Amino acid sequence: MKLLLDTHTFIWWDSEPARLSLHALALCQDRQNVLLLSVVSVWEMQIKLQLGKLRLALPLKEIIETQQQTNSIEILPVTLAHVLALENLPAYHKDPFDRLLVAQATGLINPLISTQPSYPPDLSVQKLTCVHRAHISGE
């Protein structure tokens, strides 16, 4: 199965995997799954790094290269179809990065592993929440 990681999920998967839910962690560790990192997330991280809103232990380029080598993460480009698909998304969320990730996941019919608490049920995207384990009852 192909899994699109949102920005926080990618950061946690790289540096703080204990913050992922047990389910999300198991999915990321399963070598039969293909982990996708969108250029959207790379763009968001680069902007936040430059604004001083994000700190990483290593340079972003190095983290991505390491994840590609270690976990076979594939980079998902942004296409015109992804951008045009934004027209069909309800205005449930104002964050342009999150909206484009949902558009990509919807277009690919891939699960989106996300830290966002909820997306409207009318979105045709399978979303797997990966909030911290302590916040999930029953885990």
Coordinates of N, CA and C in Angstrom, one line a residue:
M1 N 0.9 -1.2 0.0 CA 0.0 0.0 0.0 C 0.9 1.2 0.0
K2 N 0.5 2.3 -0.7 CA 1.2 3.5 -0.7 C 0.6 4.4 0.4
L3 N 1.5 5.0 1.1 CA 1.1 5.9 2.2 C 1.7 7.3 2.1
L4 N 0.9 8.3 2.0 CA 1.4 9.7 2.0 C 1.5 10.2 3.4
L5 N 2.8 10.6 3.7 CA 3.0 11.1 5.1 C 2.8 12.6 5.0
D6 N 2.1 13.2 6.0 CA 2.0 14.6 6.1 C 3.3 15.1 6.7
T7 N 3.5 16.4 6.8 CA 4.8 17.0 7.2 C 5.2 16.6 8.6
H8 N 4.3 16.7 9.6 CA 4.6 16.3 11.0 C 4.9 14.8 11.1
T9 N 4.1 14.1 10.3 CA 4.4 12.6 10.4 C 5.8 12.3 9.9
F10 N 6.2 12.9 8.8 CA 7.5 12.7 8.3 C 8.6 13.1 9.3
I11 N 8.4 14.2 9.9 CA 9.4 14.7 10.9 C 9.4 13.7 12.1
W12 N 8.3 13.3 12.6 CA 8.2 12.4 13.7 C 8.8 11.0 13.3
W13 N 8.5 10.5 12.1 CA 9.0 9.3 11.7 C 10.5 9.3 11.6
D14 N 11.1 10.4 11.3 CA 12.5 10.6 11.2 C 13.2 10.7 12.6
S15 N 12.6 11.6 13.4 CA 13.3 12.0 14.6 C 12.7 11.6 15.9
E16 N 11.3 11.4 15.9 CA 10.6 11.0 17.2 C 9.6 10.0 16.9
P17 N 9.9 8.8 16.4 CA 8.9 7.8 16.1 C 8.0 7.4 17.2
A18 N 8.4 7.6 18.4 CA 7.6 7.3 19.6 C 6.3 8.2 19.7
R19 N 6.3 9.3 18.9 CA 5.2 10.2 18.9 C 4.1 9.7 18.0
L20 N 4.4 8.7 17.1 CA 3.4 8.2 16.2 C 2.5 7.2 17.0
S21 N 1.3 7.0 16.6 CA 0.4 6.0 17.1 C 1.0 4.6 16.8
L22 N 0.7 3.6 17.5 CA 1.2 2.3 17.3 C 0.8 1.8 15.9
H23 N -0.4 2.2 15.4 CA -0.9 1.8 14.1 C -0.1 2.5 13.0
A24 N 0.1 3.8 13.2 CA 0.9 4.5 12.2 C 2.4 4.0 12.1
L25 N 2.9 3.8 13.3 CA 4.3 3.3 13.4 C 4.4 1.9 12.7
A26 N 3.5 1.0 12.9 CA 3.5 -0.3 12.3 C 3.4 -0.1 10.7
L27 N 2.5 0.8 10.3 CA 2.4 1.0 8.8 C 3.7 1.5 8.2
C28 N 4.4 2.4 8.9 CA 5.6 3.0 8.4 C 6.7 1.9 8.4
Q29 N 6.7 1.1 9.4 CA 7.8 0.0 9.5 C 7.6 -1.1 8.6
D30 N 6.4 -1.3 8.1 CA 6.1 -2.4 7.2 C 6.7 -2.2 5.8
R31 N 7.7 -3.0 5.5 CA 8.5 -2.8 4.3 C 7.7 -3.1 3.0
Q32 N 6.5 -3.6 3.1 CA 5.6 -3.8 2.0 C 4.9 -2.6 1.6
N33 N 4.8 -1.6 2.5 CA 4.2 -0.3 2.2 C 5.2 0.6 1.6
V34 N 4.8 1.5 0.7 CA 5.6 2.5 0.1 C 5.3 3.8 0.7
L35 N 6.3 4.4 1.3 CA 6.1 5.7 2.0 C 6.4 6.8 1.0
L36 N 5.4 7.8 1.0 CA 5.5 8.9 0.0 C 5.7 10.2 0.8
L37 N 6.6 11.0 0.4 CA 6.8 12.4 1.0 C 6.6 13.3 -0.2
S38 N 5.6 14.2 0.0 CA 5.2 15.2 -1.0 C 6.2 16.3 -1.0
V39 N 6.4 16.8 -2.2 CA 7.2 18.1 -2.4 C 6.6 19.2 -1.6
V40 N 5.2 19.1 -1.4 CA 4.5 20.1 -0.6 C 5.1 20.1 0.8
S41 N 5.4 19.0 1.4 CA 5.9 18.9 2.8 C 7.3 19.4 2.8
V42 N 8.1 19.1 1.8 CA 9.5 19.6 1.7 C 9.5 21.1 1.7
W43 N 8.6 21.7 0.9 CA 8.4 23.1 0.7 C 8.0 23.7 2.1
E44 N 7.1 23.1 2.7 CA 6.6 23.6 4.0 C 7.8 23.6 5.1
M45 N 8.5 22.5 5.1 CA 9.6 22.4 6.1 C 10.7 23.5 5.8
Q46 N 11.0 23.7 4.5 CA 12.0 24.6 4.1 C 11.6 26.0 4.5
I47 N 10.4 26.4 4.3 CA 9.9 27.7 4.7 C 9.9 27.9 6.2
K48 N 9.5 26.9 6.9 CA 9.5 27.0 8.4 C 10.9 27.0 8.9
L49 N 11.8 26.3 8.3 CA 13.3 26.4 8.7 C 13.8 27.8 8.5
Q50 N 13.5 28.4 7.4 CA 14.0 29.8 7.1 C 13.3 30.8 8.0
L51 N 12.1 30.6 8.5 CA 11.4 31.5 9.4 C 11.8 31.3 10.8
G52 N 12.6 30.2 11.1 CA 12.9 29.9 12.5 C 11.8 29.2 13.2
K53 N 10.8 28.7 12.6 CA 9.7 28.0 13.2 C 9.9 26.5 13.3
L54 N 11.0 26.0 12.7 CA 11.2 24.6 12.7 C 12.7 24.4 12.9
R55 N 13.1 23.5 13.8 CA 14.5 23.1 14.0 C 14.6 21.6 13.8
L56 N 15.6 21.2 13.0 CA 15.9 19.8 12.7 C 17.3 19.5 13.2
A57 N 17.5 18.3 13.5 CA 18.9 17.9 14.0 C 19.9 17.9 12.9
L58 N 19.5 17.7 11.7 CA 20.3 17.7 10.5 C 19.8 18.6 9.4
P59 N 20.6 18.9 8.4 CA 20.0 19.7 7.3 C 18.9 18.9 6.6
L60 N 17.9 19.6 6.1 CA 16.7 18.9 5.5 C 17.1 18.0 4.4
K61 N 18.0 18.5 3.5 CA 18.4 17.6 2.4 C 19.0 16.3 2.9
E62 N 19.8 16.4 3.9 CA 20.4 15.1 4.5 C 19.3 14.2 5.1
I63 N 18.3 14.8 5.8 CA 17.3 14.0 6.3 C 16.5 13.2 5.2
I64 N 16.2 14.0 4.2 CA 15.4 13.4 3.1 C 16.2 12.3 2.4
E65 N 17.5 12.5 2.1 CA 18.4 11.5 1.5 C 18.5 10.3 2.4
T66 N 18.7 10.5 3.7 CA 18.8 9.4 4.6 C 17.5 8.5 4.6
Q67 N 16.3 9.2 4.6 CA 15.1 8.5 4.6 C 14.8 7.8 3.3
Q68 N 15.3 8.3 2.2 CA 15.2 7.6 0.9 C 16.1 6.4 0.9
Q69 N 17.2 6.5 1.5 CA 18.1 5.3 1.5 C 17.7 4.3 2.6
T70 N 17.3 4.7 3.8 CA 17.0 3.8 4.9 C 15.6 3.2 4.8
N71 N 14.6 4.1 4.4 CA 13.2 3.6 4.4 C 12.6 3.7 3.1
S72 N 13.4 3.8 2.0 CA 12.9 3.9 0.7 C 11.7 4.9 0.4
I73 N 11.8 6.0 1.2 CA 10.8 7.0 1.0 C 10.9 7.6 -0.5
E74 N 9.7 7.7 -1.1 CA 9.7 8.2 -2.5 C 9.1 9.6 -2.4
I75 N 9.6 10.5 -3.3 CA 9.2 11.9 -3.4 C 8.0 11.9 -4.3
L76 N 6.9 12.5 -3.9 CA 5.7 12.7 -4.7 C 5.7 14.2 -5.2
P77 N 5.8 14.3 -6.5 CA 5.8 15.7 -7.1 C 4.4 16.3 -7.0
V78 N 4.4 17.6 -7.2 CA 3.1 18.3 -7.3 C 2.8 18.5 -8.8
T79 N 1.6 18.0 -9.2 CA 1.3 18.1 -10.6 C 0.1 19.2 -10.8
L80 N -0.1 19.5 -12.0 CA -1.2 20.5 -12.3 C -2.5 19.9 -11.8
A81 N -2.7 18.6 -12.0 CA -3.9 17.9 -11.6 C -4.1 18.0 -10.1
H82 N -3.1 17.9 -9.3 CA -3.2 18.1 -7.8 C -3.7 19.5 -7.5
V83 N -3.1 20.5 -8.1 CA -3.4 21.9 -7.9 C -4.9 22.1 -8.3
L84 N -5.3 21.7 -9.5 CA -6.6 21.9 -9.9 C -7.7 21.1 -9.1
A85 N -7.3 20.1 -8.4 CA -8.2 19.3 -7.6 C -8.6 20.1 -6.3
L86 N -7.8 21.1 -6.0 CA -8.2 22.0 -4.9 C -9.6 22.6 -5.0
E87 N -10.0 22.8 -6.3 CA -11.3 23.4 -6.5 C -12.4 22.6 -5.9
N88 N -12.2 21.3 -5.9 CA -13.3 20.3 -5.4 C -13.2 20.1 -3.9
L89 N -12.2 20.6 -3.2 CA -12.2 20.4 -1.8 C -13.0 21.4 -1.0
P90 N -13.7 21.0 0.0 CA -14.5 21.9 0.8 C -13.5 22.8 1.6
A91 N -13.9 24.0 2.0 CA -13.1 24.9 2.7 C -13.0 24.6 4.2
Y92 N -12.7 23.3 4.5 CA -12.7 22.8 5.9 C -11.4 23.3 6.6
H93 N -10.4 23.6 5.8 CA -9.1 23.9 6.4 C -8.4 25.0 5.5
K94 N -7.9 26.0 6.2 CA -7.3 27.1 5.4 C -5.8 26.9 5.1
D95 N -5.1 26.0 5.7 CA -3.7 25.7 5.5 C -3.5 25.2 4.1
P96 N -2.8 26.0 3.2 CA -2.6 25.6 1.8 C -1.8 24.3 1.7
F97 N -0.8 24.0 2.6 CA 0.0 22.8 2.5 C -0.9 21.6 2.8
D98 N -1.7 21.7 3.9 CA -2.6 20.6 4.2 C -3.6 20.3 3.1
R99 N -4.2 21.4 2.5 CA -5.1 21.2 1.4 C -4.5 20.5 0.2
L100 N -3.3 20.9 -0.1 CA -2.7 20.2 -1.3 C -2.3 18.8 -1.0
L101 N -1.9 18.5 0.3 CA -1.7 17.1 0.6 C -3.0 16.3 0.5
V102 N -4.1 16.8 1.0 CA -5.4 16.1 0.8 C -5.7 15.9 -0.6
A103 N -5.5 16.9 -1.5 CA -5.8 16.8 -2.9 C -4.9 15.7 -3.5
Q104 N -3.6 15.7 -3.1 CA -2.8 14.6 -3.6 C -3.2 13.2 -3.2
A105 N -3.6 13.1 -1.9 CA -4.0 11.8 -1.4 C -5.3 11.4 -2.1
T106 N -6.2 12.4 -2.3 CA -7.5 12.1 -2.9 C -7.3 11.6 -4.3
G107 N -6.5 12.3 -5.1 CA -6.2 11.9 -6.5 C -5.5 10.6 -6.6
L108 N -4.7 10.2 -5.7 CA -4.0 8.9 -5.7 C -4.8 7.8 -5.1
I109 N -5.8 8.2 -4.3 CA -6.6 7.2 -3.5 C -5.6 6.5 -2.6
N110 N -4.8 7.3 -1.9 CA -3.8 6.7 -1.0 C -4.2 7.2 0.4
P111 N -3.9 6.3 1.4 CA -4.1 6.8 2.8 C -3.1 8.0 3.0
L112 N -3.6 8.9 3.8 CA -2.8 10.1 4.2 C -2.6 9.9 5.7
I113 N -1.3 9.7 6.1 CA -1.0 9.6 7.6 C -0.8 11.0 8.1
S114 N -1.6 11.4 8.9 CA -1.6 12.9 9.3 C -1.8 13.1 10.8
T115 N -1.2 14.2 11.2 CA -1.4 14.6 12.6 C -2.6 15.5 12.8
Q116 N -3.3 15.8 11.7 CA -4.5 16.6 11.8 C -5.6 15.8 12.5
P117 N -6.3 16.3 13.5 CA -7.3 15.5 14.3 C -8.5 15.0 13.4
S118 N -8.9 15.8 12.5 CA -10.0 15.3 11.7 C -10.2 16.0 10.4
Y119 N -10.6 15.3 9.4 CA -11.0 15.9 8.1 C -12.5 15.5 7.9
P120 N -13.2 16.3 7.2 CA -14.6 16.0 7.0 C -14.8 14.6 6.3
P121 N -15.8 13.9 6.7 CA -16.1 12.5 6.2 C -16.4 12.5 4.7
D122 N -16.8 13.7 4.1 CA -17.1 13.7 2.7 C -15.9 13.7 1.8
L123 N -14.7 13.8 2.3 CA -13.5 13.8 1.5 C -13.2 12.3 1.1
S124 N -12.9 12.1 -0.1 CA -12.7 10.7 -0.6 C -11.2 10.4 -0.4
V125 N -10.7 10.5 0.9 CA -9.4 10.2 1.2 C -9.4 9.4 2.5
Q126 N -8.7 8.3 2.5 CA -8.5 7.5 3.7 C -7.5 8.2 4.5
K127 N -7.8 8.6 5.7 CA -6.9 9.3 6.6 C -6.6 8.5 7.8
L128 N -5.4 8.3 8.1 CA -5.0 7.6 9.3 C -4.3 8.5 10.2
T129 N -4.9 8.8 11.4 CA -4.4 9.7 12.3 C -3.2 9.1 13.1
C130 N -2.1 9.9 13.2 CA -0.9 9.4 13.9 C -0.6 10.3 15.1
V131 N -1.6 10.7 15.8 CA -1.3 11.5 17.0 C -0.5 10.7 18.0
H132 N 0.1 11.3 19.0 CA 0.9 10.7 20.0 C 0.1 9.6 20.7
R133 N 0.8 8.5 21.0 CA 0.1 7.3 21.6 C -0.7 7.7 22.8
A134 N -0.2 8.6 23.6 CA -0.8 8.9 24.9 C -2.2 9.5 24.7
H135 N -2.5 10.0 23.5 CA -3.8 10.6 23.2 C -4.8 9.6 22.6
I136 N -4.4 8.4 22.4 CA -5.3 7.4 21.8 C -5.7 6.4 22.9
S137 N -7.0 6.4 23.1 CA -7.5 5.4 24.1 C -7.4 4.0 23.5
G138 N -7.1 3.1 24.3 CA -7.0 1.7 23.9 C -5.7 1.3 23.4
E139 N -4.7 2.2 23.2 CA -3.4 1.8 22.8 C -2.5 1.7 23.9

